Coordinates of N, CA and C in Angstrom, one line a residue:
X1 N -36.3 -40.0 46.3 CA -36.0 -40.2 44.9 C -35.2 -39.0 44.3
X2 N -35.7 -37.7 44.3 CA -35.0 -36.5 44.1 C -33.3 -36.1 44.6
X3 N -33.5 -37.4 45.7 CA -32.0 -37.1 46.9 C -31.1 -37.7 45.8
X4 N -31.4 -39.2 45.5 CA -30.7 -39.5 44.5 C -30.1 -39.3 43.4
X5 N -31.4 -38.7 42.7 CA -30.8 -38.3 41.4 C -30.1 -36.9 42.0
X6 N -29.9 -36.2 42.5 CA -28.4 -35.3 42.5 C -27.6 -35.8 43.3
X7 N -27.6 -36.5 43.8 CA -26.4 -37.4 44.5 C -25.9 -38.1 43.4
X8 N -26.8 -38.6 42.0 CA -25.6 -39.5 40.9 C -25.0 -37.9 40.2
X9 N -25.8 -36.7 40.0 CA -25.6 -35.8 38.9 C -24.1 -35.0 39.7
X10 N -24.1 -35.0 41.1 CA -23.0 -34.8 42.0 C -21.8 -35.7 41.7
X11 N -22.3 -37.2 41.8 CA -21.1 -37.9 41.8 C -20.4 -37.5 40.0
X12 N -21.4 -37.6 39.0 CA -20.9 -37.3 38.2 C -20.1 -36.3 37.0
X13 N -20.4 -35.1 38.2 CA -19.6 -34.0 38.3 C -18.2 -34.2 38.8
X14 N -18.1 -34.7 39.9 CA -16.7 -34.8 40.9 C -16.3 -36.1 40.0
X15 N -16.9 -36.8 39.2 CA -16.3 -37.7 38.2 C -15.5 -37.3 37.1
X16 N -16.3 -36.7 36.7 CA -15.7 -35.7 35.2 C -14.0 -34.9 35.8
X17 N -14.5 -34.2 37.0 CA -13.3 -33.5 37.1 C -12.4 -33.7 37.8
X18 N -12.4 -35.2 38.3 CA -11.1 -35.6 38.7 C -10.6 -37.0 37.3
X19 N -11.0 -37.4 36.6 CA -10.6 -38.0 35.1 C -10.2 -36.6 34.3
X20 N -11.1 -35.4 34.3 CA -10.5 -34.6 33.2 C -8.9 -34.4 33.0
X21 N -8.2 -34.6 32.3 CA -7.5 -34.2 31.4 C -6.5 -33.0 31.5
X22 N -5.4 -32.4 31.7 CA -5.1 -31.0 31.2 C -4.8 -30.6 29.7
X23 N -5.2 -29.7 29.2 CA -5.1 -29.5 28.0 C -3.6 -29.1 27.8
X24 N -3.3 -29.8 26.6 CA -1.8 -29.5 25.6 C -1.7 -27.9 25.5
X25 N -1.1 -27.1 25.7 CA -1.1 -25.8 25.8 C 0.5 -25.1 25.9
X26 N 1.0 -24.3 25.5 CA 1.9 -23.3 25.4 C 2.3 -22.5 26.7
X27 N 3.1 -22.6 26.7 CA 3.7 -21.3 28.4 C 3.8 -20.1 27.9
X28 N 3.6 -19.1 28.4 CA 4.1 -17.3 28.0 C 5.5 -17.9 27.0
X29 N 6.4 -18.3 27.9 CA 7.9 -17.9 27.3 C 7.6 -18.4 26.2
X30 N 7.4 -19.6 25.3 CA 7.4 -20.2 24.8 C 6.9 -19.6 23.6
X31 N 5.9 -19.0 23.5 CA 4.9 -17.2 22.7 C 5.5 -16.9 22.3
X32 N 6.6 -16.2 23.7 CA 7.1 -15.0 23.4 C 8.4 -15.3 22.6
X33 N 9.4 -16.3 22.9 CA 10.3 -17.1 22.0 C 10.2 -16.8 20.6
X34 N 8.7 -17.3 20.1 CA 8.3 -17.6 18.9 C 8.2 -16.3 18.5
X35 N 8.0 -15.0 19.1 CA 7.4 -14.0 18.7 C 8.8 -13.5 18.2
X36 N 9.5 -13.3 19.0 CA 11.0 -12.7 19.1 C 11.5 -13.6 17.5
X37 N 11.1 -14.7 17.5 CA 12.0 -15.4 16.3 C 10.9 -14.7 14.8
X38 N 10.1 -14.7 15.1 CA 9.5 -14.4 13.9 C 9.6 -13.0 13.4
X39 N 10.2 -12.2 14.8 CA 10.2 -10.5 14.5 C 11.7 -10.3 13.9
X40 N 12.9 -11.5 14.3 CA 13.9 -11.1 13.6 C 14.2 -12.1 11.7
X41 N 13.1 -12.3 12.0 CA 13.2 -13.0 10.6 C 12.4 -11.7 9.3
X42 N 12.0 -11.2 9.9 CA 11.1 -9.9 9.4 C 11.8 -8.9 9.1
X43 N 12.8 -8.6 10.0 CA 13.6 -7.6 10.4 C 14.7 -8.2 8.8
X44 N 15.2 -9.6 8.7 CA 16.4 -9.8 7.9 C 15.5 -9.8 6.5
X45 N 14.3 -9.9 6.6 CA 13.6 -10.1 4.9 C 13.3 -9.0 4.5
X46 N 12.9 -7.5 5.3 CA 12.4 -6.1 5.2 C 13.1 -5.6 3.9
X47 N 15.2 -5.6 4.3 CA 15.2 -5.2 3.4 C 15.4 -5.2 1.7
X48 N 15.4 -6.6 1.9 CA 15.1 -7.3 0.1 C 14.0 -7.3 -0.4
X49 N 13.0 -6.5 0.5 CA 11.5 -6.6 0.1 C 11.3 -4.8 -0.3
X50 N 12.5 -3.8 -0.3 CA 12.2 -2.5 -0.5 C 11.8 -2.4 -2.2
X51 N 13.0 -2.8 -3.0 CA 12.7 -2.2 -4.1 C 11.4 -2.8 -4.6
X52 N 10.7 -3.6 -4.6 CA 9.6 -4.6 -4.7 C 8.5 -3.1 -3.9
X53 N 9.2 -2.6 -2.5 CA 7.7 -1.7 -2.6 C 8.0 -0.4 -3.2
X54 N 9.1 0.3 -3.4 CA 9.2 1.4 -4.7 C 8.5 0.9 -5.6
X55 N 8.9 -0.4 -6.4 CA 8.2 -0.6 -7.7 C 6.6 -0.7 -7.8
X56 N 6.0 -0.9 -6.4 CA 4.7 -1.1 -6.7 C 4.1 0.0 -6.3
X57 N 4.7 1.5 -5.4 CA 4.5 2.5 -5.4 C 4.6 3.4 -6.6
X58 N 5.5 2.8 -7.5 CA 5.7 3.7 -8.8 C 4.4 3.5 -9.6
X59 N 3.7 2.1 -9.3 CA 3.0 2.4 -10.5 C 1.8 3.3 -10.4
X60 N 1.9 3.9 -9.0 CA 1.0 4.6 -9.4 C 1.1 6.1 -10.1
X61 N 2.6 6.5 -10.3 CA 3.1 7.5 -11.0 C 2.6 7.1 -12.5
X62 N 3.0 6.0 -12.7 CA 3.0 5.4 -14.1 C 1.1 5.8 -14.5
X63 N 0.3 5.5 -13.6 CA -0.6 5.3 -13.3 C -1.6 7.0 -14.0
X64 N -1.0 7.8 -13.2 CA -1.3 9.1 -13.0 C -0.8 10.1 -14.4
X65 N 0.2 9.5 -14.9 CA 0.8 9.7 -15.8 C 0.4 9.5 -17.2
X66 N -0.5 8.1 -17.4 CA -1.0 8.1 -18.1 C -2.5 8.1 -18.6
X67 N -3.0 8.7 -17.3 CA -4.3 9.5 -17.4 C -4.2 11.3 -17.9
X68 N -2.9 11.9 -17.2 CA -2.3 12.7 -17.8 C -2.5 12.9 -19.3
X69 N -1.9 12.0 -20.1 CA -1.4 11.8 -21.1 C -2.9 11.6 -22.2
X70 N -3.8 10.8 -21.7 CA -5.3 10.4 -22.1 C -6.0 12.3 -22.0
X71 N -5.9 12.8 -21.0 CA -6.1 14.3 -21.1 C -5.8 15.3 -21.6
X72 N -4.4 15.3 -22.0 CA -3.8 16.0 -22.8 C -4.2 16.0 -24.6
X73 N -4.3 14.7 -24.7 CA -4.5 13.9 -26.3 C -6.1 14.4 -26.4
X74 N -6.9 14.0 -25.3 CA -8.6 15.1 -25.9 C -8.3 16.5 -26.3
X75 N -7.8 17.5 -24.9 CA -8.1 18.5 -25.3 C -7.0 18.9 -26.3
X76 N -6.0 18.2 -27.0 CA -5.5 18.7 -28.0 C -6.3 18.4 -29.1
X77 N -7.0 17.7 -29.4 CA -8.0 17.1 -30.2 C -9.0 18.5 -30.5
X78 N -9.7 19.1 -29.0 CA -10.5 19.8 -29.3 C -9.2 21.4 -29.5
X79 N -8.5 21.6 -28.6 CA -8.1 23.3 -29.0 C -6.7 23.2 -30.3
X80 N -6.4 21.9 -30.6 CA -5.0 22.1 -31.6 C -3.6 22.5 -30.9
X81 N -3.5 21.9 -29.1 CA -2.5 22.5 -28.4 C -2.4 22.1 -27.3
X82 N -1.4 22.0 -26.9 CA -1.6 21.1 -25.5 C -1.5 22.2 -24.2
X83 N -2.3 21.5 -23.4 CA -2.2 22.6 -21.9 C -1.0 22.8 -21.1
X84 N -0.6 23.6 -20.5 CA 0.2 23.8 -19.6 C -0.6 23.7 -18.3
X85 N -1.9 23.3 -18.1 CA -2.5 24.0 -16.8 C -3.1 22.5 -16.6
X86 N -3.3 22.0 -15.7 CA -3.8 20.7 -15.0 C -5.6 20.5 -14.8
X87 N -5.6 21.9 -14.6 CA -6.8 22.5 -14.0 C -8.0 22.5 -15.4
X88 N -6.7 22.9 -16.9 CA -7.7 23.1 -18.0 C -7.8 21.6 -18.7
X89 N -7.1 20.9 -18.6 CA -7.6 19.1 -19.2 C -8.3 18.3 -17.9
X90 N -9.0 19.4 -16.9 CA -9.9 18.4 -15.8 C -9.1 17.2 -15.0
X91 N -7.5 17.2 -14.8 CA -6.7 16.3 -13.7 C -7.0 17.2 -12.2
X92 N -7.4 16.1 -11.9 CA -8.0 16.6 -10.2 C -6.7 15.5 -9.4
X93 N -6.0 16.2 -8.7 CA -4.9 15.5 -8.1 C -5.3 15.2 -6.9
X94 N -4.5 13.8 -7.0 CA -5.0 13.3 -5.3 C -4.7 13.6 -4.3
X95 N -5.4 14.2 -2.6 CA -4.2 14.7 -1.7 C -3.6 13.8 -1.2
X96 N -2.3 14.7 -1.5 CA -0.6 13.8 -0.9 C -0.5 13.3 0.2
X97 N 0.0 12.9 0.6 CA 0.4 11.8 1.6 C 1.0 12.9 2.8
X98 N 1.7 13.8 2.2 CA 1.7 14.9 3.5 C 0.9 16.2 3.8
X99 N -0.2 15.8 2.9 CA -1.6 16.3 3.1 C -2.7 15.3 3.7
X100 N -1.9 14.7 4.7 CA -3.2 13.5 5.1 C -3.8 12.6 3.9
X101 N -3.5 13.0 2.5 CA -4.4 11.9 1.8 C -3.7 10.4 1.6
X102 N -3.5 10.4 0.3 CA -3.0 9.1 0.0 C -2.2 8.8 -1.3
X103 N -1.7 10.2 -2.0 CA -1.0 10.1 -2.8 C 0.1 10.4 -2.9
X104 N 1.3 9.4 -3.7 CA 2.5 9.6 -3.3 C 3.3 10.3 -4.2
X105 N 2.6 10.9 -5.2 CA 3.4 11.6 -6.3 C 2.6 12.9 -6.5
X106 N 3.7 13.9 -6.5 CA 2.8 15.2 -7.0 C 3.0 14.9 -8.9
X107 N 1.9 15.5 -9.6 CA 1.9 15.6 -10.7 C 1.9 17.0 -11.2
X108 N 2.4 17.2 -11.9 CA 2.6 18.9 -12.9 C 3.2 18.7 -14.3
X109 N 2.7 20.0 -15.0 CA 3.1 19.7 -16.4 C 4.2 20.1 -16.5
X110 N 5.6 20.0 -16.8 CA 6.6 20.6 -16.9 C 6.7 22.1 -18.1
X111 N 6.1 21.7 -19.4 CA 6.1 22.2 -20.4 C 5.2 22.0 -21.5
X112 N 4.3 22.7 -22.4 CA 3.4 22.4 -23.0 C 3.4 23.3 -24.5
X113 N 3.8 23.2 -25.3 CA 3.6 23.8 -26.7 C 2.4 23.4 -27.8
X114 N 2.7 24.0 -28.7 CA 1.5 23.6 -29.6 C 1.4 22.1 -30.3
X115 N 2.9 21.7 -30.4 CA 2.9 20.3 -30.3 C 3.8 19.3 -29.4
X116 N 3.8 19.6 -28.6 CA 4.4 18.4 -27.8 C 4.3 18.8 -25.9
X117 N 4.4 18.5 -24.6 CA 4.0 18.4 -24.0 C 5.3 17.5 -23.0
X118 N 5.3 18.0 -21.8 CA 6.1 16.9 -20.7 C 5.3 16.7 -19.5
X119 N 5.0 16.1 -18.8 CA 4.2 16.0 -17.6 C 5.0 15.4 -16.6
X120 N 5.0 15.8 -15.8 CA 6.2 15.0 -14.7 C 5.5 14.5 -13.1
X121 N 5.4 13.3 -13.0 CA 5.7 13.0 -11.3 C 6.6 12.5 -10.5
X122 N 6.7 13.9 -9.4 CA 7.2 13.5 -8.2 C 7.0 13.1 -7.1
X123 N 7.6 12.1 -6.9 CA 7.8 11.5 -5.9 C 7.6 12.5 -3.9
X124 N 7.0 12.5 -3.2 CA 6.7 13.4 -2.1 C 7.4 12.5 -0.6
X125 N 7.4 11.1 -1.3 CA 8.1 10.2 -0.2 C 9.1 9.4 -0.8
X126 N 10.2 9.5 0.4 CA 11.6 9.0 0.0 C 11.5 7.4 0.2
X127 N 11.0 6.4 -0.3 CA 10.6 5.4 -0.5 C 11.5 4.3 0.5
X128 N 12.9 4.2 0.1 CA 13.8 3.5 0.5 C 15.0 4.6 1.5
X129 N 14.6 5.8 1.7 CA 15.3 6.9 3.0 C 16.7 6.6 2.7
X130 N 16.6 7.2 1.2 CA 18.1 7.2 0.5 C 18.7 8.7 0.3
X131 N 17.9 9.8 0.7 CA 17.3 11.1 0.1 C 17.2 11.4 -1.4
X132 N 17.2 10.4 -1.8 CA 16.7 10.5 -3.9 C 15.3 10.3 -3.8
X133 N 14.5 10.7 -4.3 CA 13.1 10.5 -5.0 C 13.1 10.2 -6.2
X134 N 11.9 9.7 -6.4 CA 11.4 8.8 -7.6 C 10.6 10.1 -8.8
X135 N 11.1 10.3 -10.1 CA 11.0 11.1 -11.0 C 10.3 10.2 -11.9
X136 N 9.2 10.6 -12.3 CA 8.9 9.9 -14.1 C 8.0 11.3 -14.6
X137 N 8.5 10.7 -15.8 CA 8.1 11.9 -17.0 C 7.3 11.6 -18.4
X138 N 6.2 11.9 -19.0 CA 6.0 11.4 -19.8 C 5.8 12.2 -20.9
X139 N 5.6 12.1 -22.5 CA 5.8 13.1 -23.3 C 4.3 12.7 -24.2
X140 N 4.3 13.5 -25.1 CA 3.1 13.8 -26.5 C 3.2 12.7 -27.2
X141 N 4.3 11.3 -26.8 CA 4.2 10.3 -27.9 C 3.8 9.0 -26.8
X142 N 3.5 9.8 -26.0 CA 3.1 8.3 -24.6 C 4.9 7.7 -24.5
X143 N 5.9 7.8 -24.2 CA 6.5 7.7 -23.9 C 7.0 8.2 -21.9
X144 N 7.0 7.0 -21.4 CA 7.0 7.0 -20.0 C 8.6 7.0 -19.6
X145 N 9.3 7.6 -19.2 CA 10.0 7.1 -18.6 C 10.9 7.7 -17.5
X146 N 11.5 6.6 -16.2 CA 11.9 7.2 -15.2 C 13.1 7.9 -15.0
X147 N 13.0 8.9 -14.7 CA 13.8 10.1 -14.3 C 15.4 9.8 -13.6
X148 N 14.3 9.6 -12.7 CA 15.9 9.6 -11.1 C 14.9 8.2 -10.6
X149 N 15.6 7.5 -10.4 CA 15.0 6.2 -9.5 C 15.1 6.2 -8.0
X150 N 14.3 5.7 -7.2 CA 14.6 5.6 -5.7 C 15.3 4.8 -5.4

């Protein structure tokens, strides 16, 4: 009785795998084809896609700039005068991008009087490897605007 039943569970093994099927499937070349067509289609879209990434890297200047500007307006509030010093309206700058961190603009105040103020960021990476960097400046009236464009 026992001989039987693995003599049908046998037959029905060597059943299954001479009916099975090969599966629909892809060859290497065929991959690699696709890979190669997809990497030169990447390669022709890269560079209509640059100023799209300056612009979204700028805003973090814009960004930085107008926390700047939010810091300057308190402690002029409290001393009657704007800072020259980064360190005295509490702007803690991000490390740069060629300090291992992850910021792409250095920030500094250019000039600071009793009433009015310039803060400027630069740019620390050449965005589009044109050798121009990206300039923005902002003033005591919240007025933003870009310097030198990349």
């Amino acid at each position: 009785m026992v001989y039987w039943f693995f003599c049908v569970i046998f037959a029905n093994i060597i059943f299954f795998f001479i009916t099975m099927k090969k599966l629909a499937s892809f060859t290497l070349e065929e991959l690699l084809v696709v890979l190669v067509i997809i990497g030169i289609l990447i390669l022709l879209a890269f560079p209509n896609l640059m100023p799209l990434i300056t612009k979204a890297k700028s805003t973090e200047a814009k960004l930085q700039l107008e926390h700047v500007y939010t810091l300057e307006k308190s402690y002029f509030y409290v001393n009657s005068k704007y800072s020259n010093n980064l360190d005295d309206i509490d702007f803690v700058q991000e490390p740069l991008i060629l300090d291992n961190g992850r910021a792409n603009y250095h920030i500094e105040i250019i000039e600071a009087t009793n009433s009015s103020f310039i803060a400027q960021a630069k740019s620390v990476v050449d965005f589009d490897n044109d050798g121009v960097f990206n300039i923005w400046e902002i003033n005591e009236k919240n007025e933003l605007k870009e310097i030198q464009k990349d």
